[in-house]
Amino acid sequence: MTTAEKRLGNAANFVDERIGAAGWVKKSLNKVFPDHWSFMLGEVCMYSFVILLLSGTFLTLWFDPSQRDVIYEGVYEPLKGIKMSAAYASTLDISFEVRGGLLMRQIHHWAANIFMAAIVAHLLRVFFTGAFRKPREFNWILGILLLTLGFVEGLFGYSLPDDLLSGTGLRITSAIIQAIPLVGTYISFFLFGGAFPGVGFLPRIFTLHVLLIPGAFLAVITIHVMLVWYQKHTQFPGPGRTEKNVVGHPILPVYMAKAGGFFFIVFGVIAFLSAVASINPIWLYGPYTPGQISAGSQPDWYMGWLDGLVRMAPPWETHAFGHTVSWNILIPALIVPGILFTGMAFYPFIESWITGDKREHHLLDRPRNVPNRTALGVMSITFVIVALINGGNDILATNFHLSINQIMWFSRIGIFVLPPLAFVITKRLCLSLQRADRDLVLHGLETGRLVRMPSGEFVEIHEPISPQKRFVLTSHEQAPALELSATDARGVKRPGAIKNKVRARLSKAHAVGLPKVTSEDLKEIEHH
Amino acid sequence: MQDPGPAPHVMRNADIDPKAEKRAEQQVAILFGLSGVSSLLLIYSYVFIASDVFVFIPVMGSQNVQQLGLGLGMSFSLLFLGLGAIHWAKKLMPETEVINHRHEFRSSDEDRDELVKTVKHAAAEVKLGRRSLIKRSLGFSLGLFALPPVLLLRDLGPLPKKQLETTNWKAGTRLVTDPGNRPILASDLEVGAVVQTLPEMPDETERLLSDIAKDPVLLIRIRAEEFQLSPEKLAMTHDGIIAFSKICSHMGCAVALYEQTTKHLLCPCHQSTFDVTRGAKVIFGPAARPLPQLDITVDEEGYLIARAPFNESVGPSYWERNSQ
Ligand code: HEM
Ligand code: FES
């Protein structure tokens, strides 16, 4: 035994005699992780969160979250002698007088954008592959919680520098709060510490941004990842893979090395972006004052779709009994996102109600094999994209010589027409992909080689695919739709007949698919 | 269809050829080495490059050299470190796949029954069902216990009172330019002029940001015959000069863009567009109400003043707003 080994052994012994961890650690290190590029999206979320914690902590060392007035005396000439908040002045100092400060600010901001993008990508992969099904519904809901926290955390972070752009964002936030019937005005006055912009909002959201919300993130991410650990990761269908096993690389050493290396690559890419691509140059916007605004103001991308919905809302307000209800704010900023997020959170249960499937699932779906779910996903993406386009309508108008009017009407109509259209097209596309799979299994791969038959005609040679591939393409199950008759055996209407009818309809739509190839089909072909 | 089992395992070059193994080892070492060199670049930039040196780089424009050195040094040291680790794992670490088995998550029936029994037993021992006096008083105390945390937040801010209904405009308040703080002679405004104004204050340093969030007024002069206003609204103008709140009636952004040719005011936040000739009527976008109009006239010296305060709340809507 070398001395190093001996030392390590002693240390391990010291710990184990006190908490008896060896058994548990041994078991954990034997865990395997299936390999697939899309399983790294969750990791990107986690790594960018760590990067946010590191860069954010660096910024807190110099940032002063105060709304107190100061006269700027720093090195940035154009703003010298101007009255501004201490928050804005200290952000200028971090950018110009702390070496590496600007780099850290840009790393923090890029990491936030990439964090949100990774969460969305991870969510889509979980959705389209059906990884949210039993027993993983908890993790799905925790994921939606993380996404929601991300929006709030991002909005607050973006508002801290107190520049003209972020102040405008807060003005809009306060208007949204004020629009809440009954209590909105009070909540707004309490949060801001008075009439907008108040005296207390920045220090308050600072505490939320650097302490409370990251703490909540940390707690939820820990549960999220521990559940993945405990329930074991899902895997794509393939030879040797079943609902009863998980095939992959063990934690030590391969997975550890790859995951560790991947952390540095994510960090490196974010640092590279921050080195070469400027993001949020607050010194160009100037300090916030409510009487001014910069044209073309844009929120971060993950807020853009909400802004787009607000922009396309019709000018509806109700005035009655001395009160005002602003539908033009409530619908796009609170009601629609509320419905969307609630629906998303409950989706696993909705789907299992539709299919009547209450079993555990550890093998992932190929999206084409569940056309209805895939189409629903693409439909939702289309909705968000139309909203996002409208959120950038002023930018699009100037860059592509369109009128804002045209883009607005395109969006107002498109938000109703395009998502259903996307649903129909996606569903068809899934079915034709299923047909392609079927052809591949039945007739093999087209080789492009032509041979001349004795009869004189040319035929293309088809090469059969490997048994492994054939298994991948045919191992999914095709559950039939639920049979729910509205009447019982004696022809009497059952209670809940309408509900059953709706459920049967949905179930039928969900079960649409081409019959997959069976081994009998193949035998038949071989006989010919 | 029958599961054919996994495809046969293919050995990597480095698994069978010692030379390839050596080569892979060297590649990993080079990557780690490059990472170290990049860190040195970062340290060099931090210590030796002044913070005010700029270079011009095509596409990127003028760049701060220290900033670029720090950023590139940092990113390459991270990237090479990561690439080295992954290359190592891919080329040299064992790559055989391992199989773990899964168990169903549902607990065994015995365990479940046991648990139910334990809980029931505990409940029976406490006799909660029969001690309704304790149950009710506990509910009472827990209910009240939940209130203080909410109550304690009350001092976060003042009550709204009339703050959203009132501005600093009073009968006789002079309009002063912002910035500049000068009173405005009506005769100095030419047709087509647009001026941002604030109510005059005895002491300019008293002006709070929350005042600037509701007081700004835009003065616009057009030819008087272009107005298409009701008699009351027309009476609130002075000689072709009309004054509107600059705070958007949608969500409170500053309505900053004025188009001379169309006489439209545009809010850059969500593009609500207001027609000046028709009393800032909304002609496009999500805003539901015209911008409030300020009643103006001139004092005996010819300076523009407010004849009366705003007769409605400025800025975004809120529940208590009486919009009739
Ligand atoms: C802060 C943000 C998040 C972090 C750090 C995070 C982290 C992770 C990690 C590391 C994994 C394992 C690797 C993988 O499957 O990709 C995972 C799995 C999972 N995540 Fe997330 N995630 C986040 C957000 C979300 C969101 C928004 C959702 C969905 C609404 C979600 C749902 C899930 C589910 C269901 C699994 C299990 C997947 C499986 O076993 O196949 N997560 N998460
Ligand atoms: S704030 Fe002016 S249009 Fe929304």
Short mmCIF file of N, CA and C and ligand atoms in Angstrom, two decimals, chain A residues 171-172 310, chain B residues 247-255 266-274 285-287, ligand 2:
data_model
loop_
_atom_site.label_atom_id
_atom_site.label_comp_id
_atom_site.label_asym_id
_atom_site.label_seq_id
_atom_site.Cartn_x
_atom_site.Cartn_y
_atom_site.Cartn_z
N ARG A 171 -41.47 49.66 -13.86
CA ARG A 171 -42.70 50.44 -14.03
C ARG A 171 -43.81 49.51 -14.53
N ILE A 172 -43.46 48.66 -15.50
CA ILE A 172 -44.45 47.74 -16.05
C ILE A 172 -44.86 46.71 -14.99
N VAL A 310 -48.73 41.11 -24.07
CA VAL A 310 -49.24 42.40 -23.59
C VAL A 310 -49.43 43.35 -24.76
N ILE B 247 -47.39 60.29 -18.99
CA ILE B 247 -47.36 58.93 -18.43
C ILE B 247 -48.44 58.10 -19.10
N CYS B 248 -48.01 57.03 -19.76
CA CYS B 248 -48.91 56.24 -20.60
C CYS B 248 -50.07 55.70 -19.78
N SER B 249 -51.28 55.79 -20.35
CA SER B 249 -52.46 55.31 -19.64
C SER B 249 -52.52 53.78 -19.64
N HIS B 250 -51.56 53.14 -20.33
CA HIS B 250 -51.55 51.67 -20.35
C HIS B 250 -50.79 51.13 -19.14
N MET B 251 -49.45 51.25 -19.15
CA MET B 251 -48.69 50.74 -18.03
C MET B 251 -47.68 51.75 -17.49
N GLY B 252 -47.82 52.99 -17.88
CA GLY B 252 -47.05 54.02 -17.21
C GLY B 252 -45.70 54.38 -17.80
N CYS B 253 -45.36 53.86 -18.98
CA CYS B 253 -44.09 54.28 -19.60
C CYS B 253 -44.21 55.75 -20.02
N ALA B 254 -43.06 56.36 -20.31
CA ALA B 254 -43.09 57.73 -20.80
C ALA B 254 -43.45 57.71 -22.29
N VAL B 255 -44.51 58.41 -22.64
CA VAL B 255 -44.93 58.46 -24.05
C VAL B 255 -44.03 59.47 -24.75
N LEU B 266 -46.56 58.30 -29.68
CA LEU B 266 -46.38 56.85 -29.63
C LEU B 266 -45.63 56.46 -28.36
N CYS B 267 -46.15 55.43 -27.67
CA CYS B 267 -45.46 54.93 -26.49
C CYS B 267 -44.56 53.78 -26.91
N PRO B 268 -43.26 53.88 -26.64
CA PRO B 268 -42.36 52.83 -27.12
C PRO B 268 -42.52 51.49 -26.41
N CYS B 269 -43.18 51.47 -25.26
CA CYS B 269 -43.27 50.20 -24.54
C CYS B 269 -44.12 49.15 -25.27
N HIS B 270 -45.38 49.51 -25.60
CA HIS B 270 -46.22 48.54 -26.31
C HIS B 270 -46.91 49.18 -27.49
N GLN B 271 -46.32 50.30 -27.96
CA GLN B 271 -46.78 50.97 -29.19
C GLN B 271 -48.21 51.48 -29.17
N SER B 272 -48.74 51.79 -28.01
CA SER B 272 -50.03 52.47 -28.02
C SER B 272 -49.82 53.82 -28.71
N THR B 273 -50.78 54.19 -29.57
CA THR B 273 -50.64 55.40 -30.36
C THR B 273 -51.83 56.31 -30.08
N PHE B 274 -51.52 57.58 -29.83
CA PHE B 274 -52.54 58.53 -29.42
C PHE B 274 -52.61 59.66 -30.45
N GLY B 285 -52.99 49.93 -30.47
CA GLY B 285 -52.28 49.38 -29.32
C GLY B 285 -53.18 49.07 -28.14
N PRO B 286 -52.58 48.58 -27.07
CA PRO B 286 -53.35 48.04 -25.95
C PRO B 286 -53.90 49.07 -24.96
N ALA B 287 -53.49 50.33 -25.04
CA ALA B 287 -54.00 51.31 -24.08
C ALA B 287 -55.50 51.48 -24.26
S1 FES C 2 -47.04 51.53 -21.38
FE1 FES C 2 -47.51 52.69 -23.08
S2 FES C 2 -48.23 51.23 -24.41
FE2 FES C 2 -47.86 50.06 -22.67
#
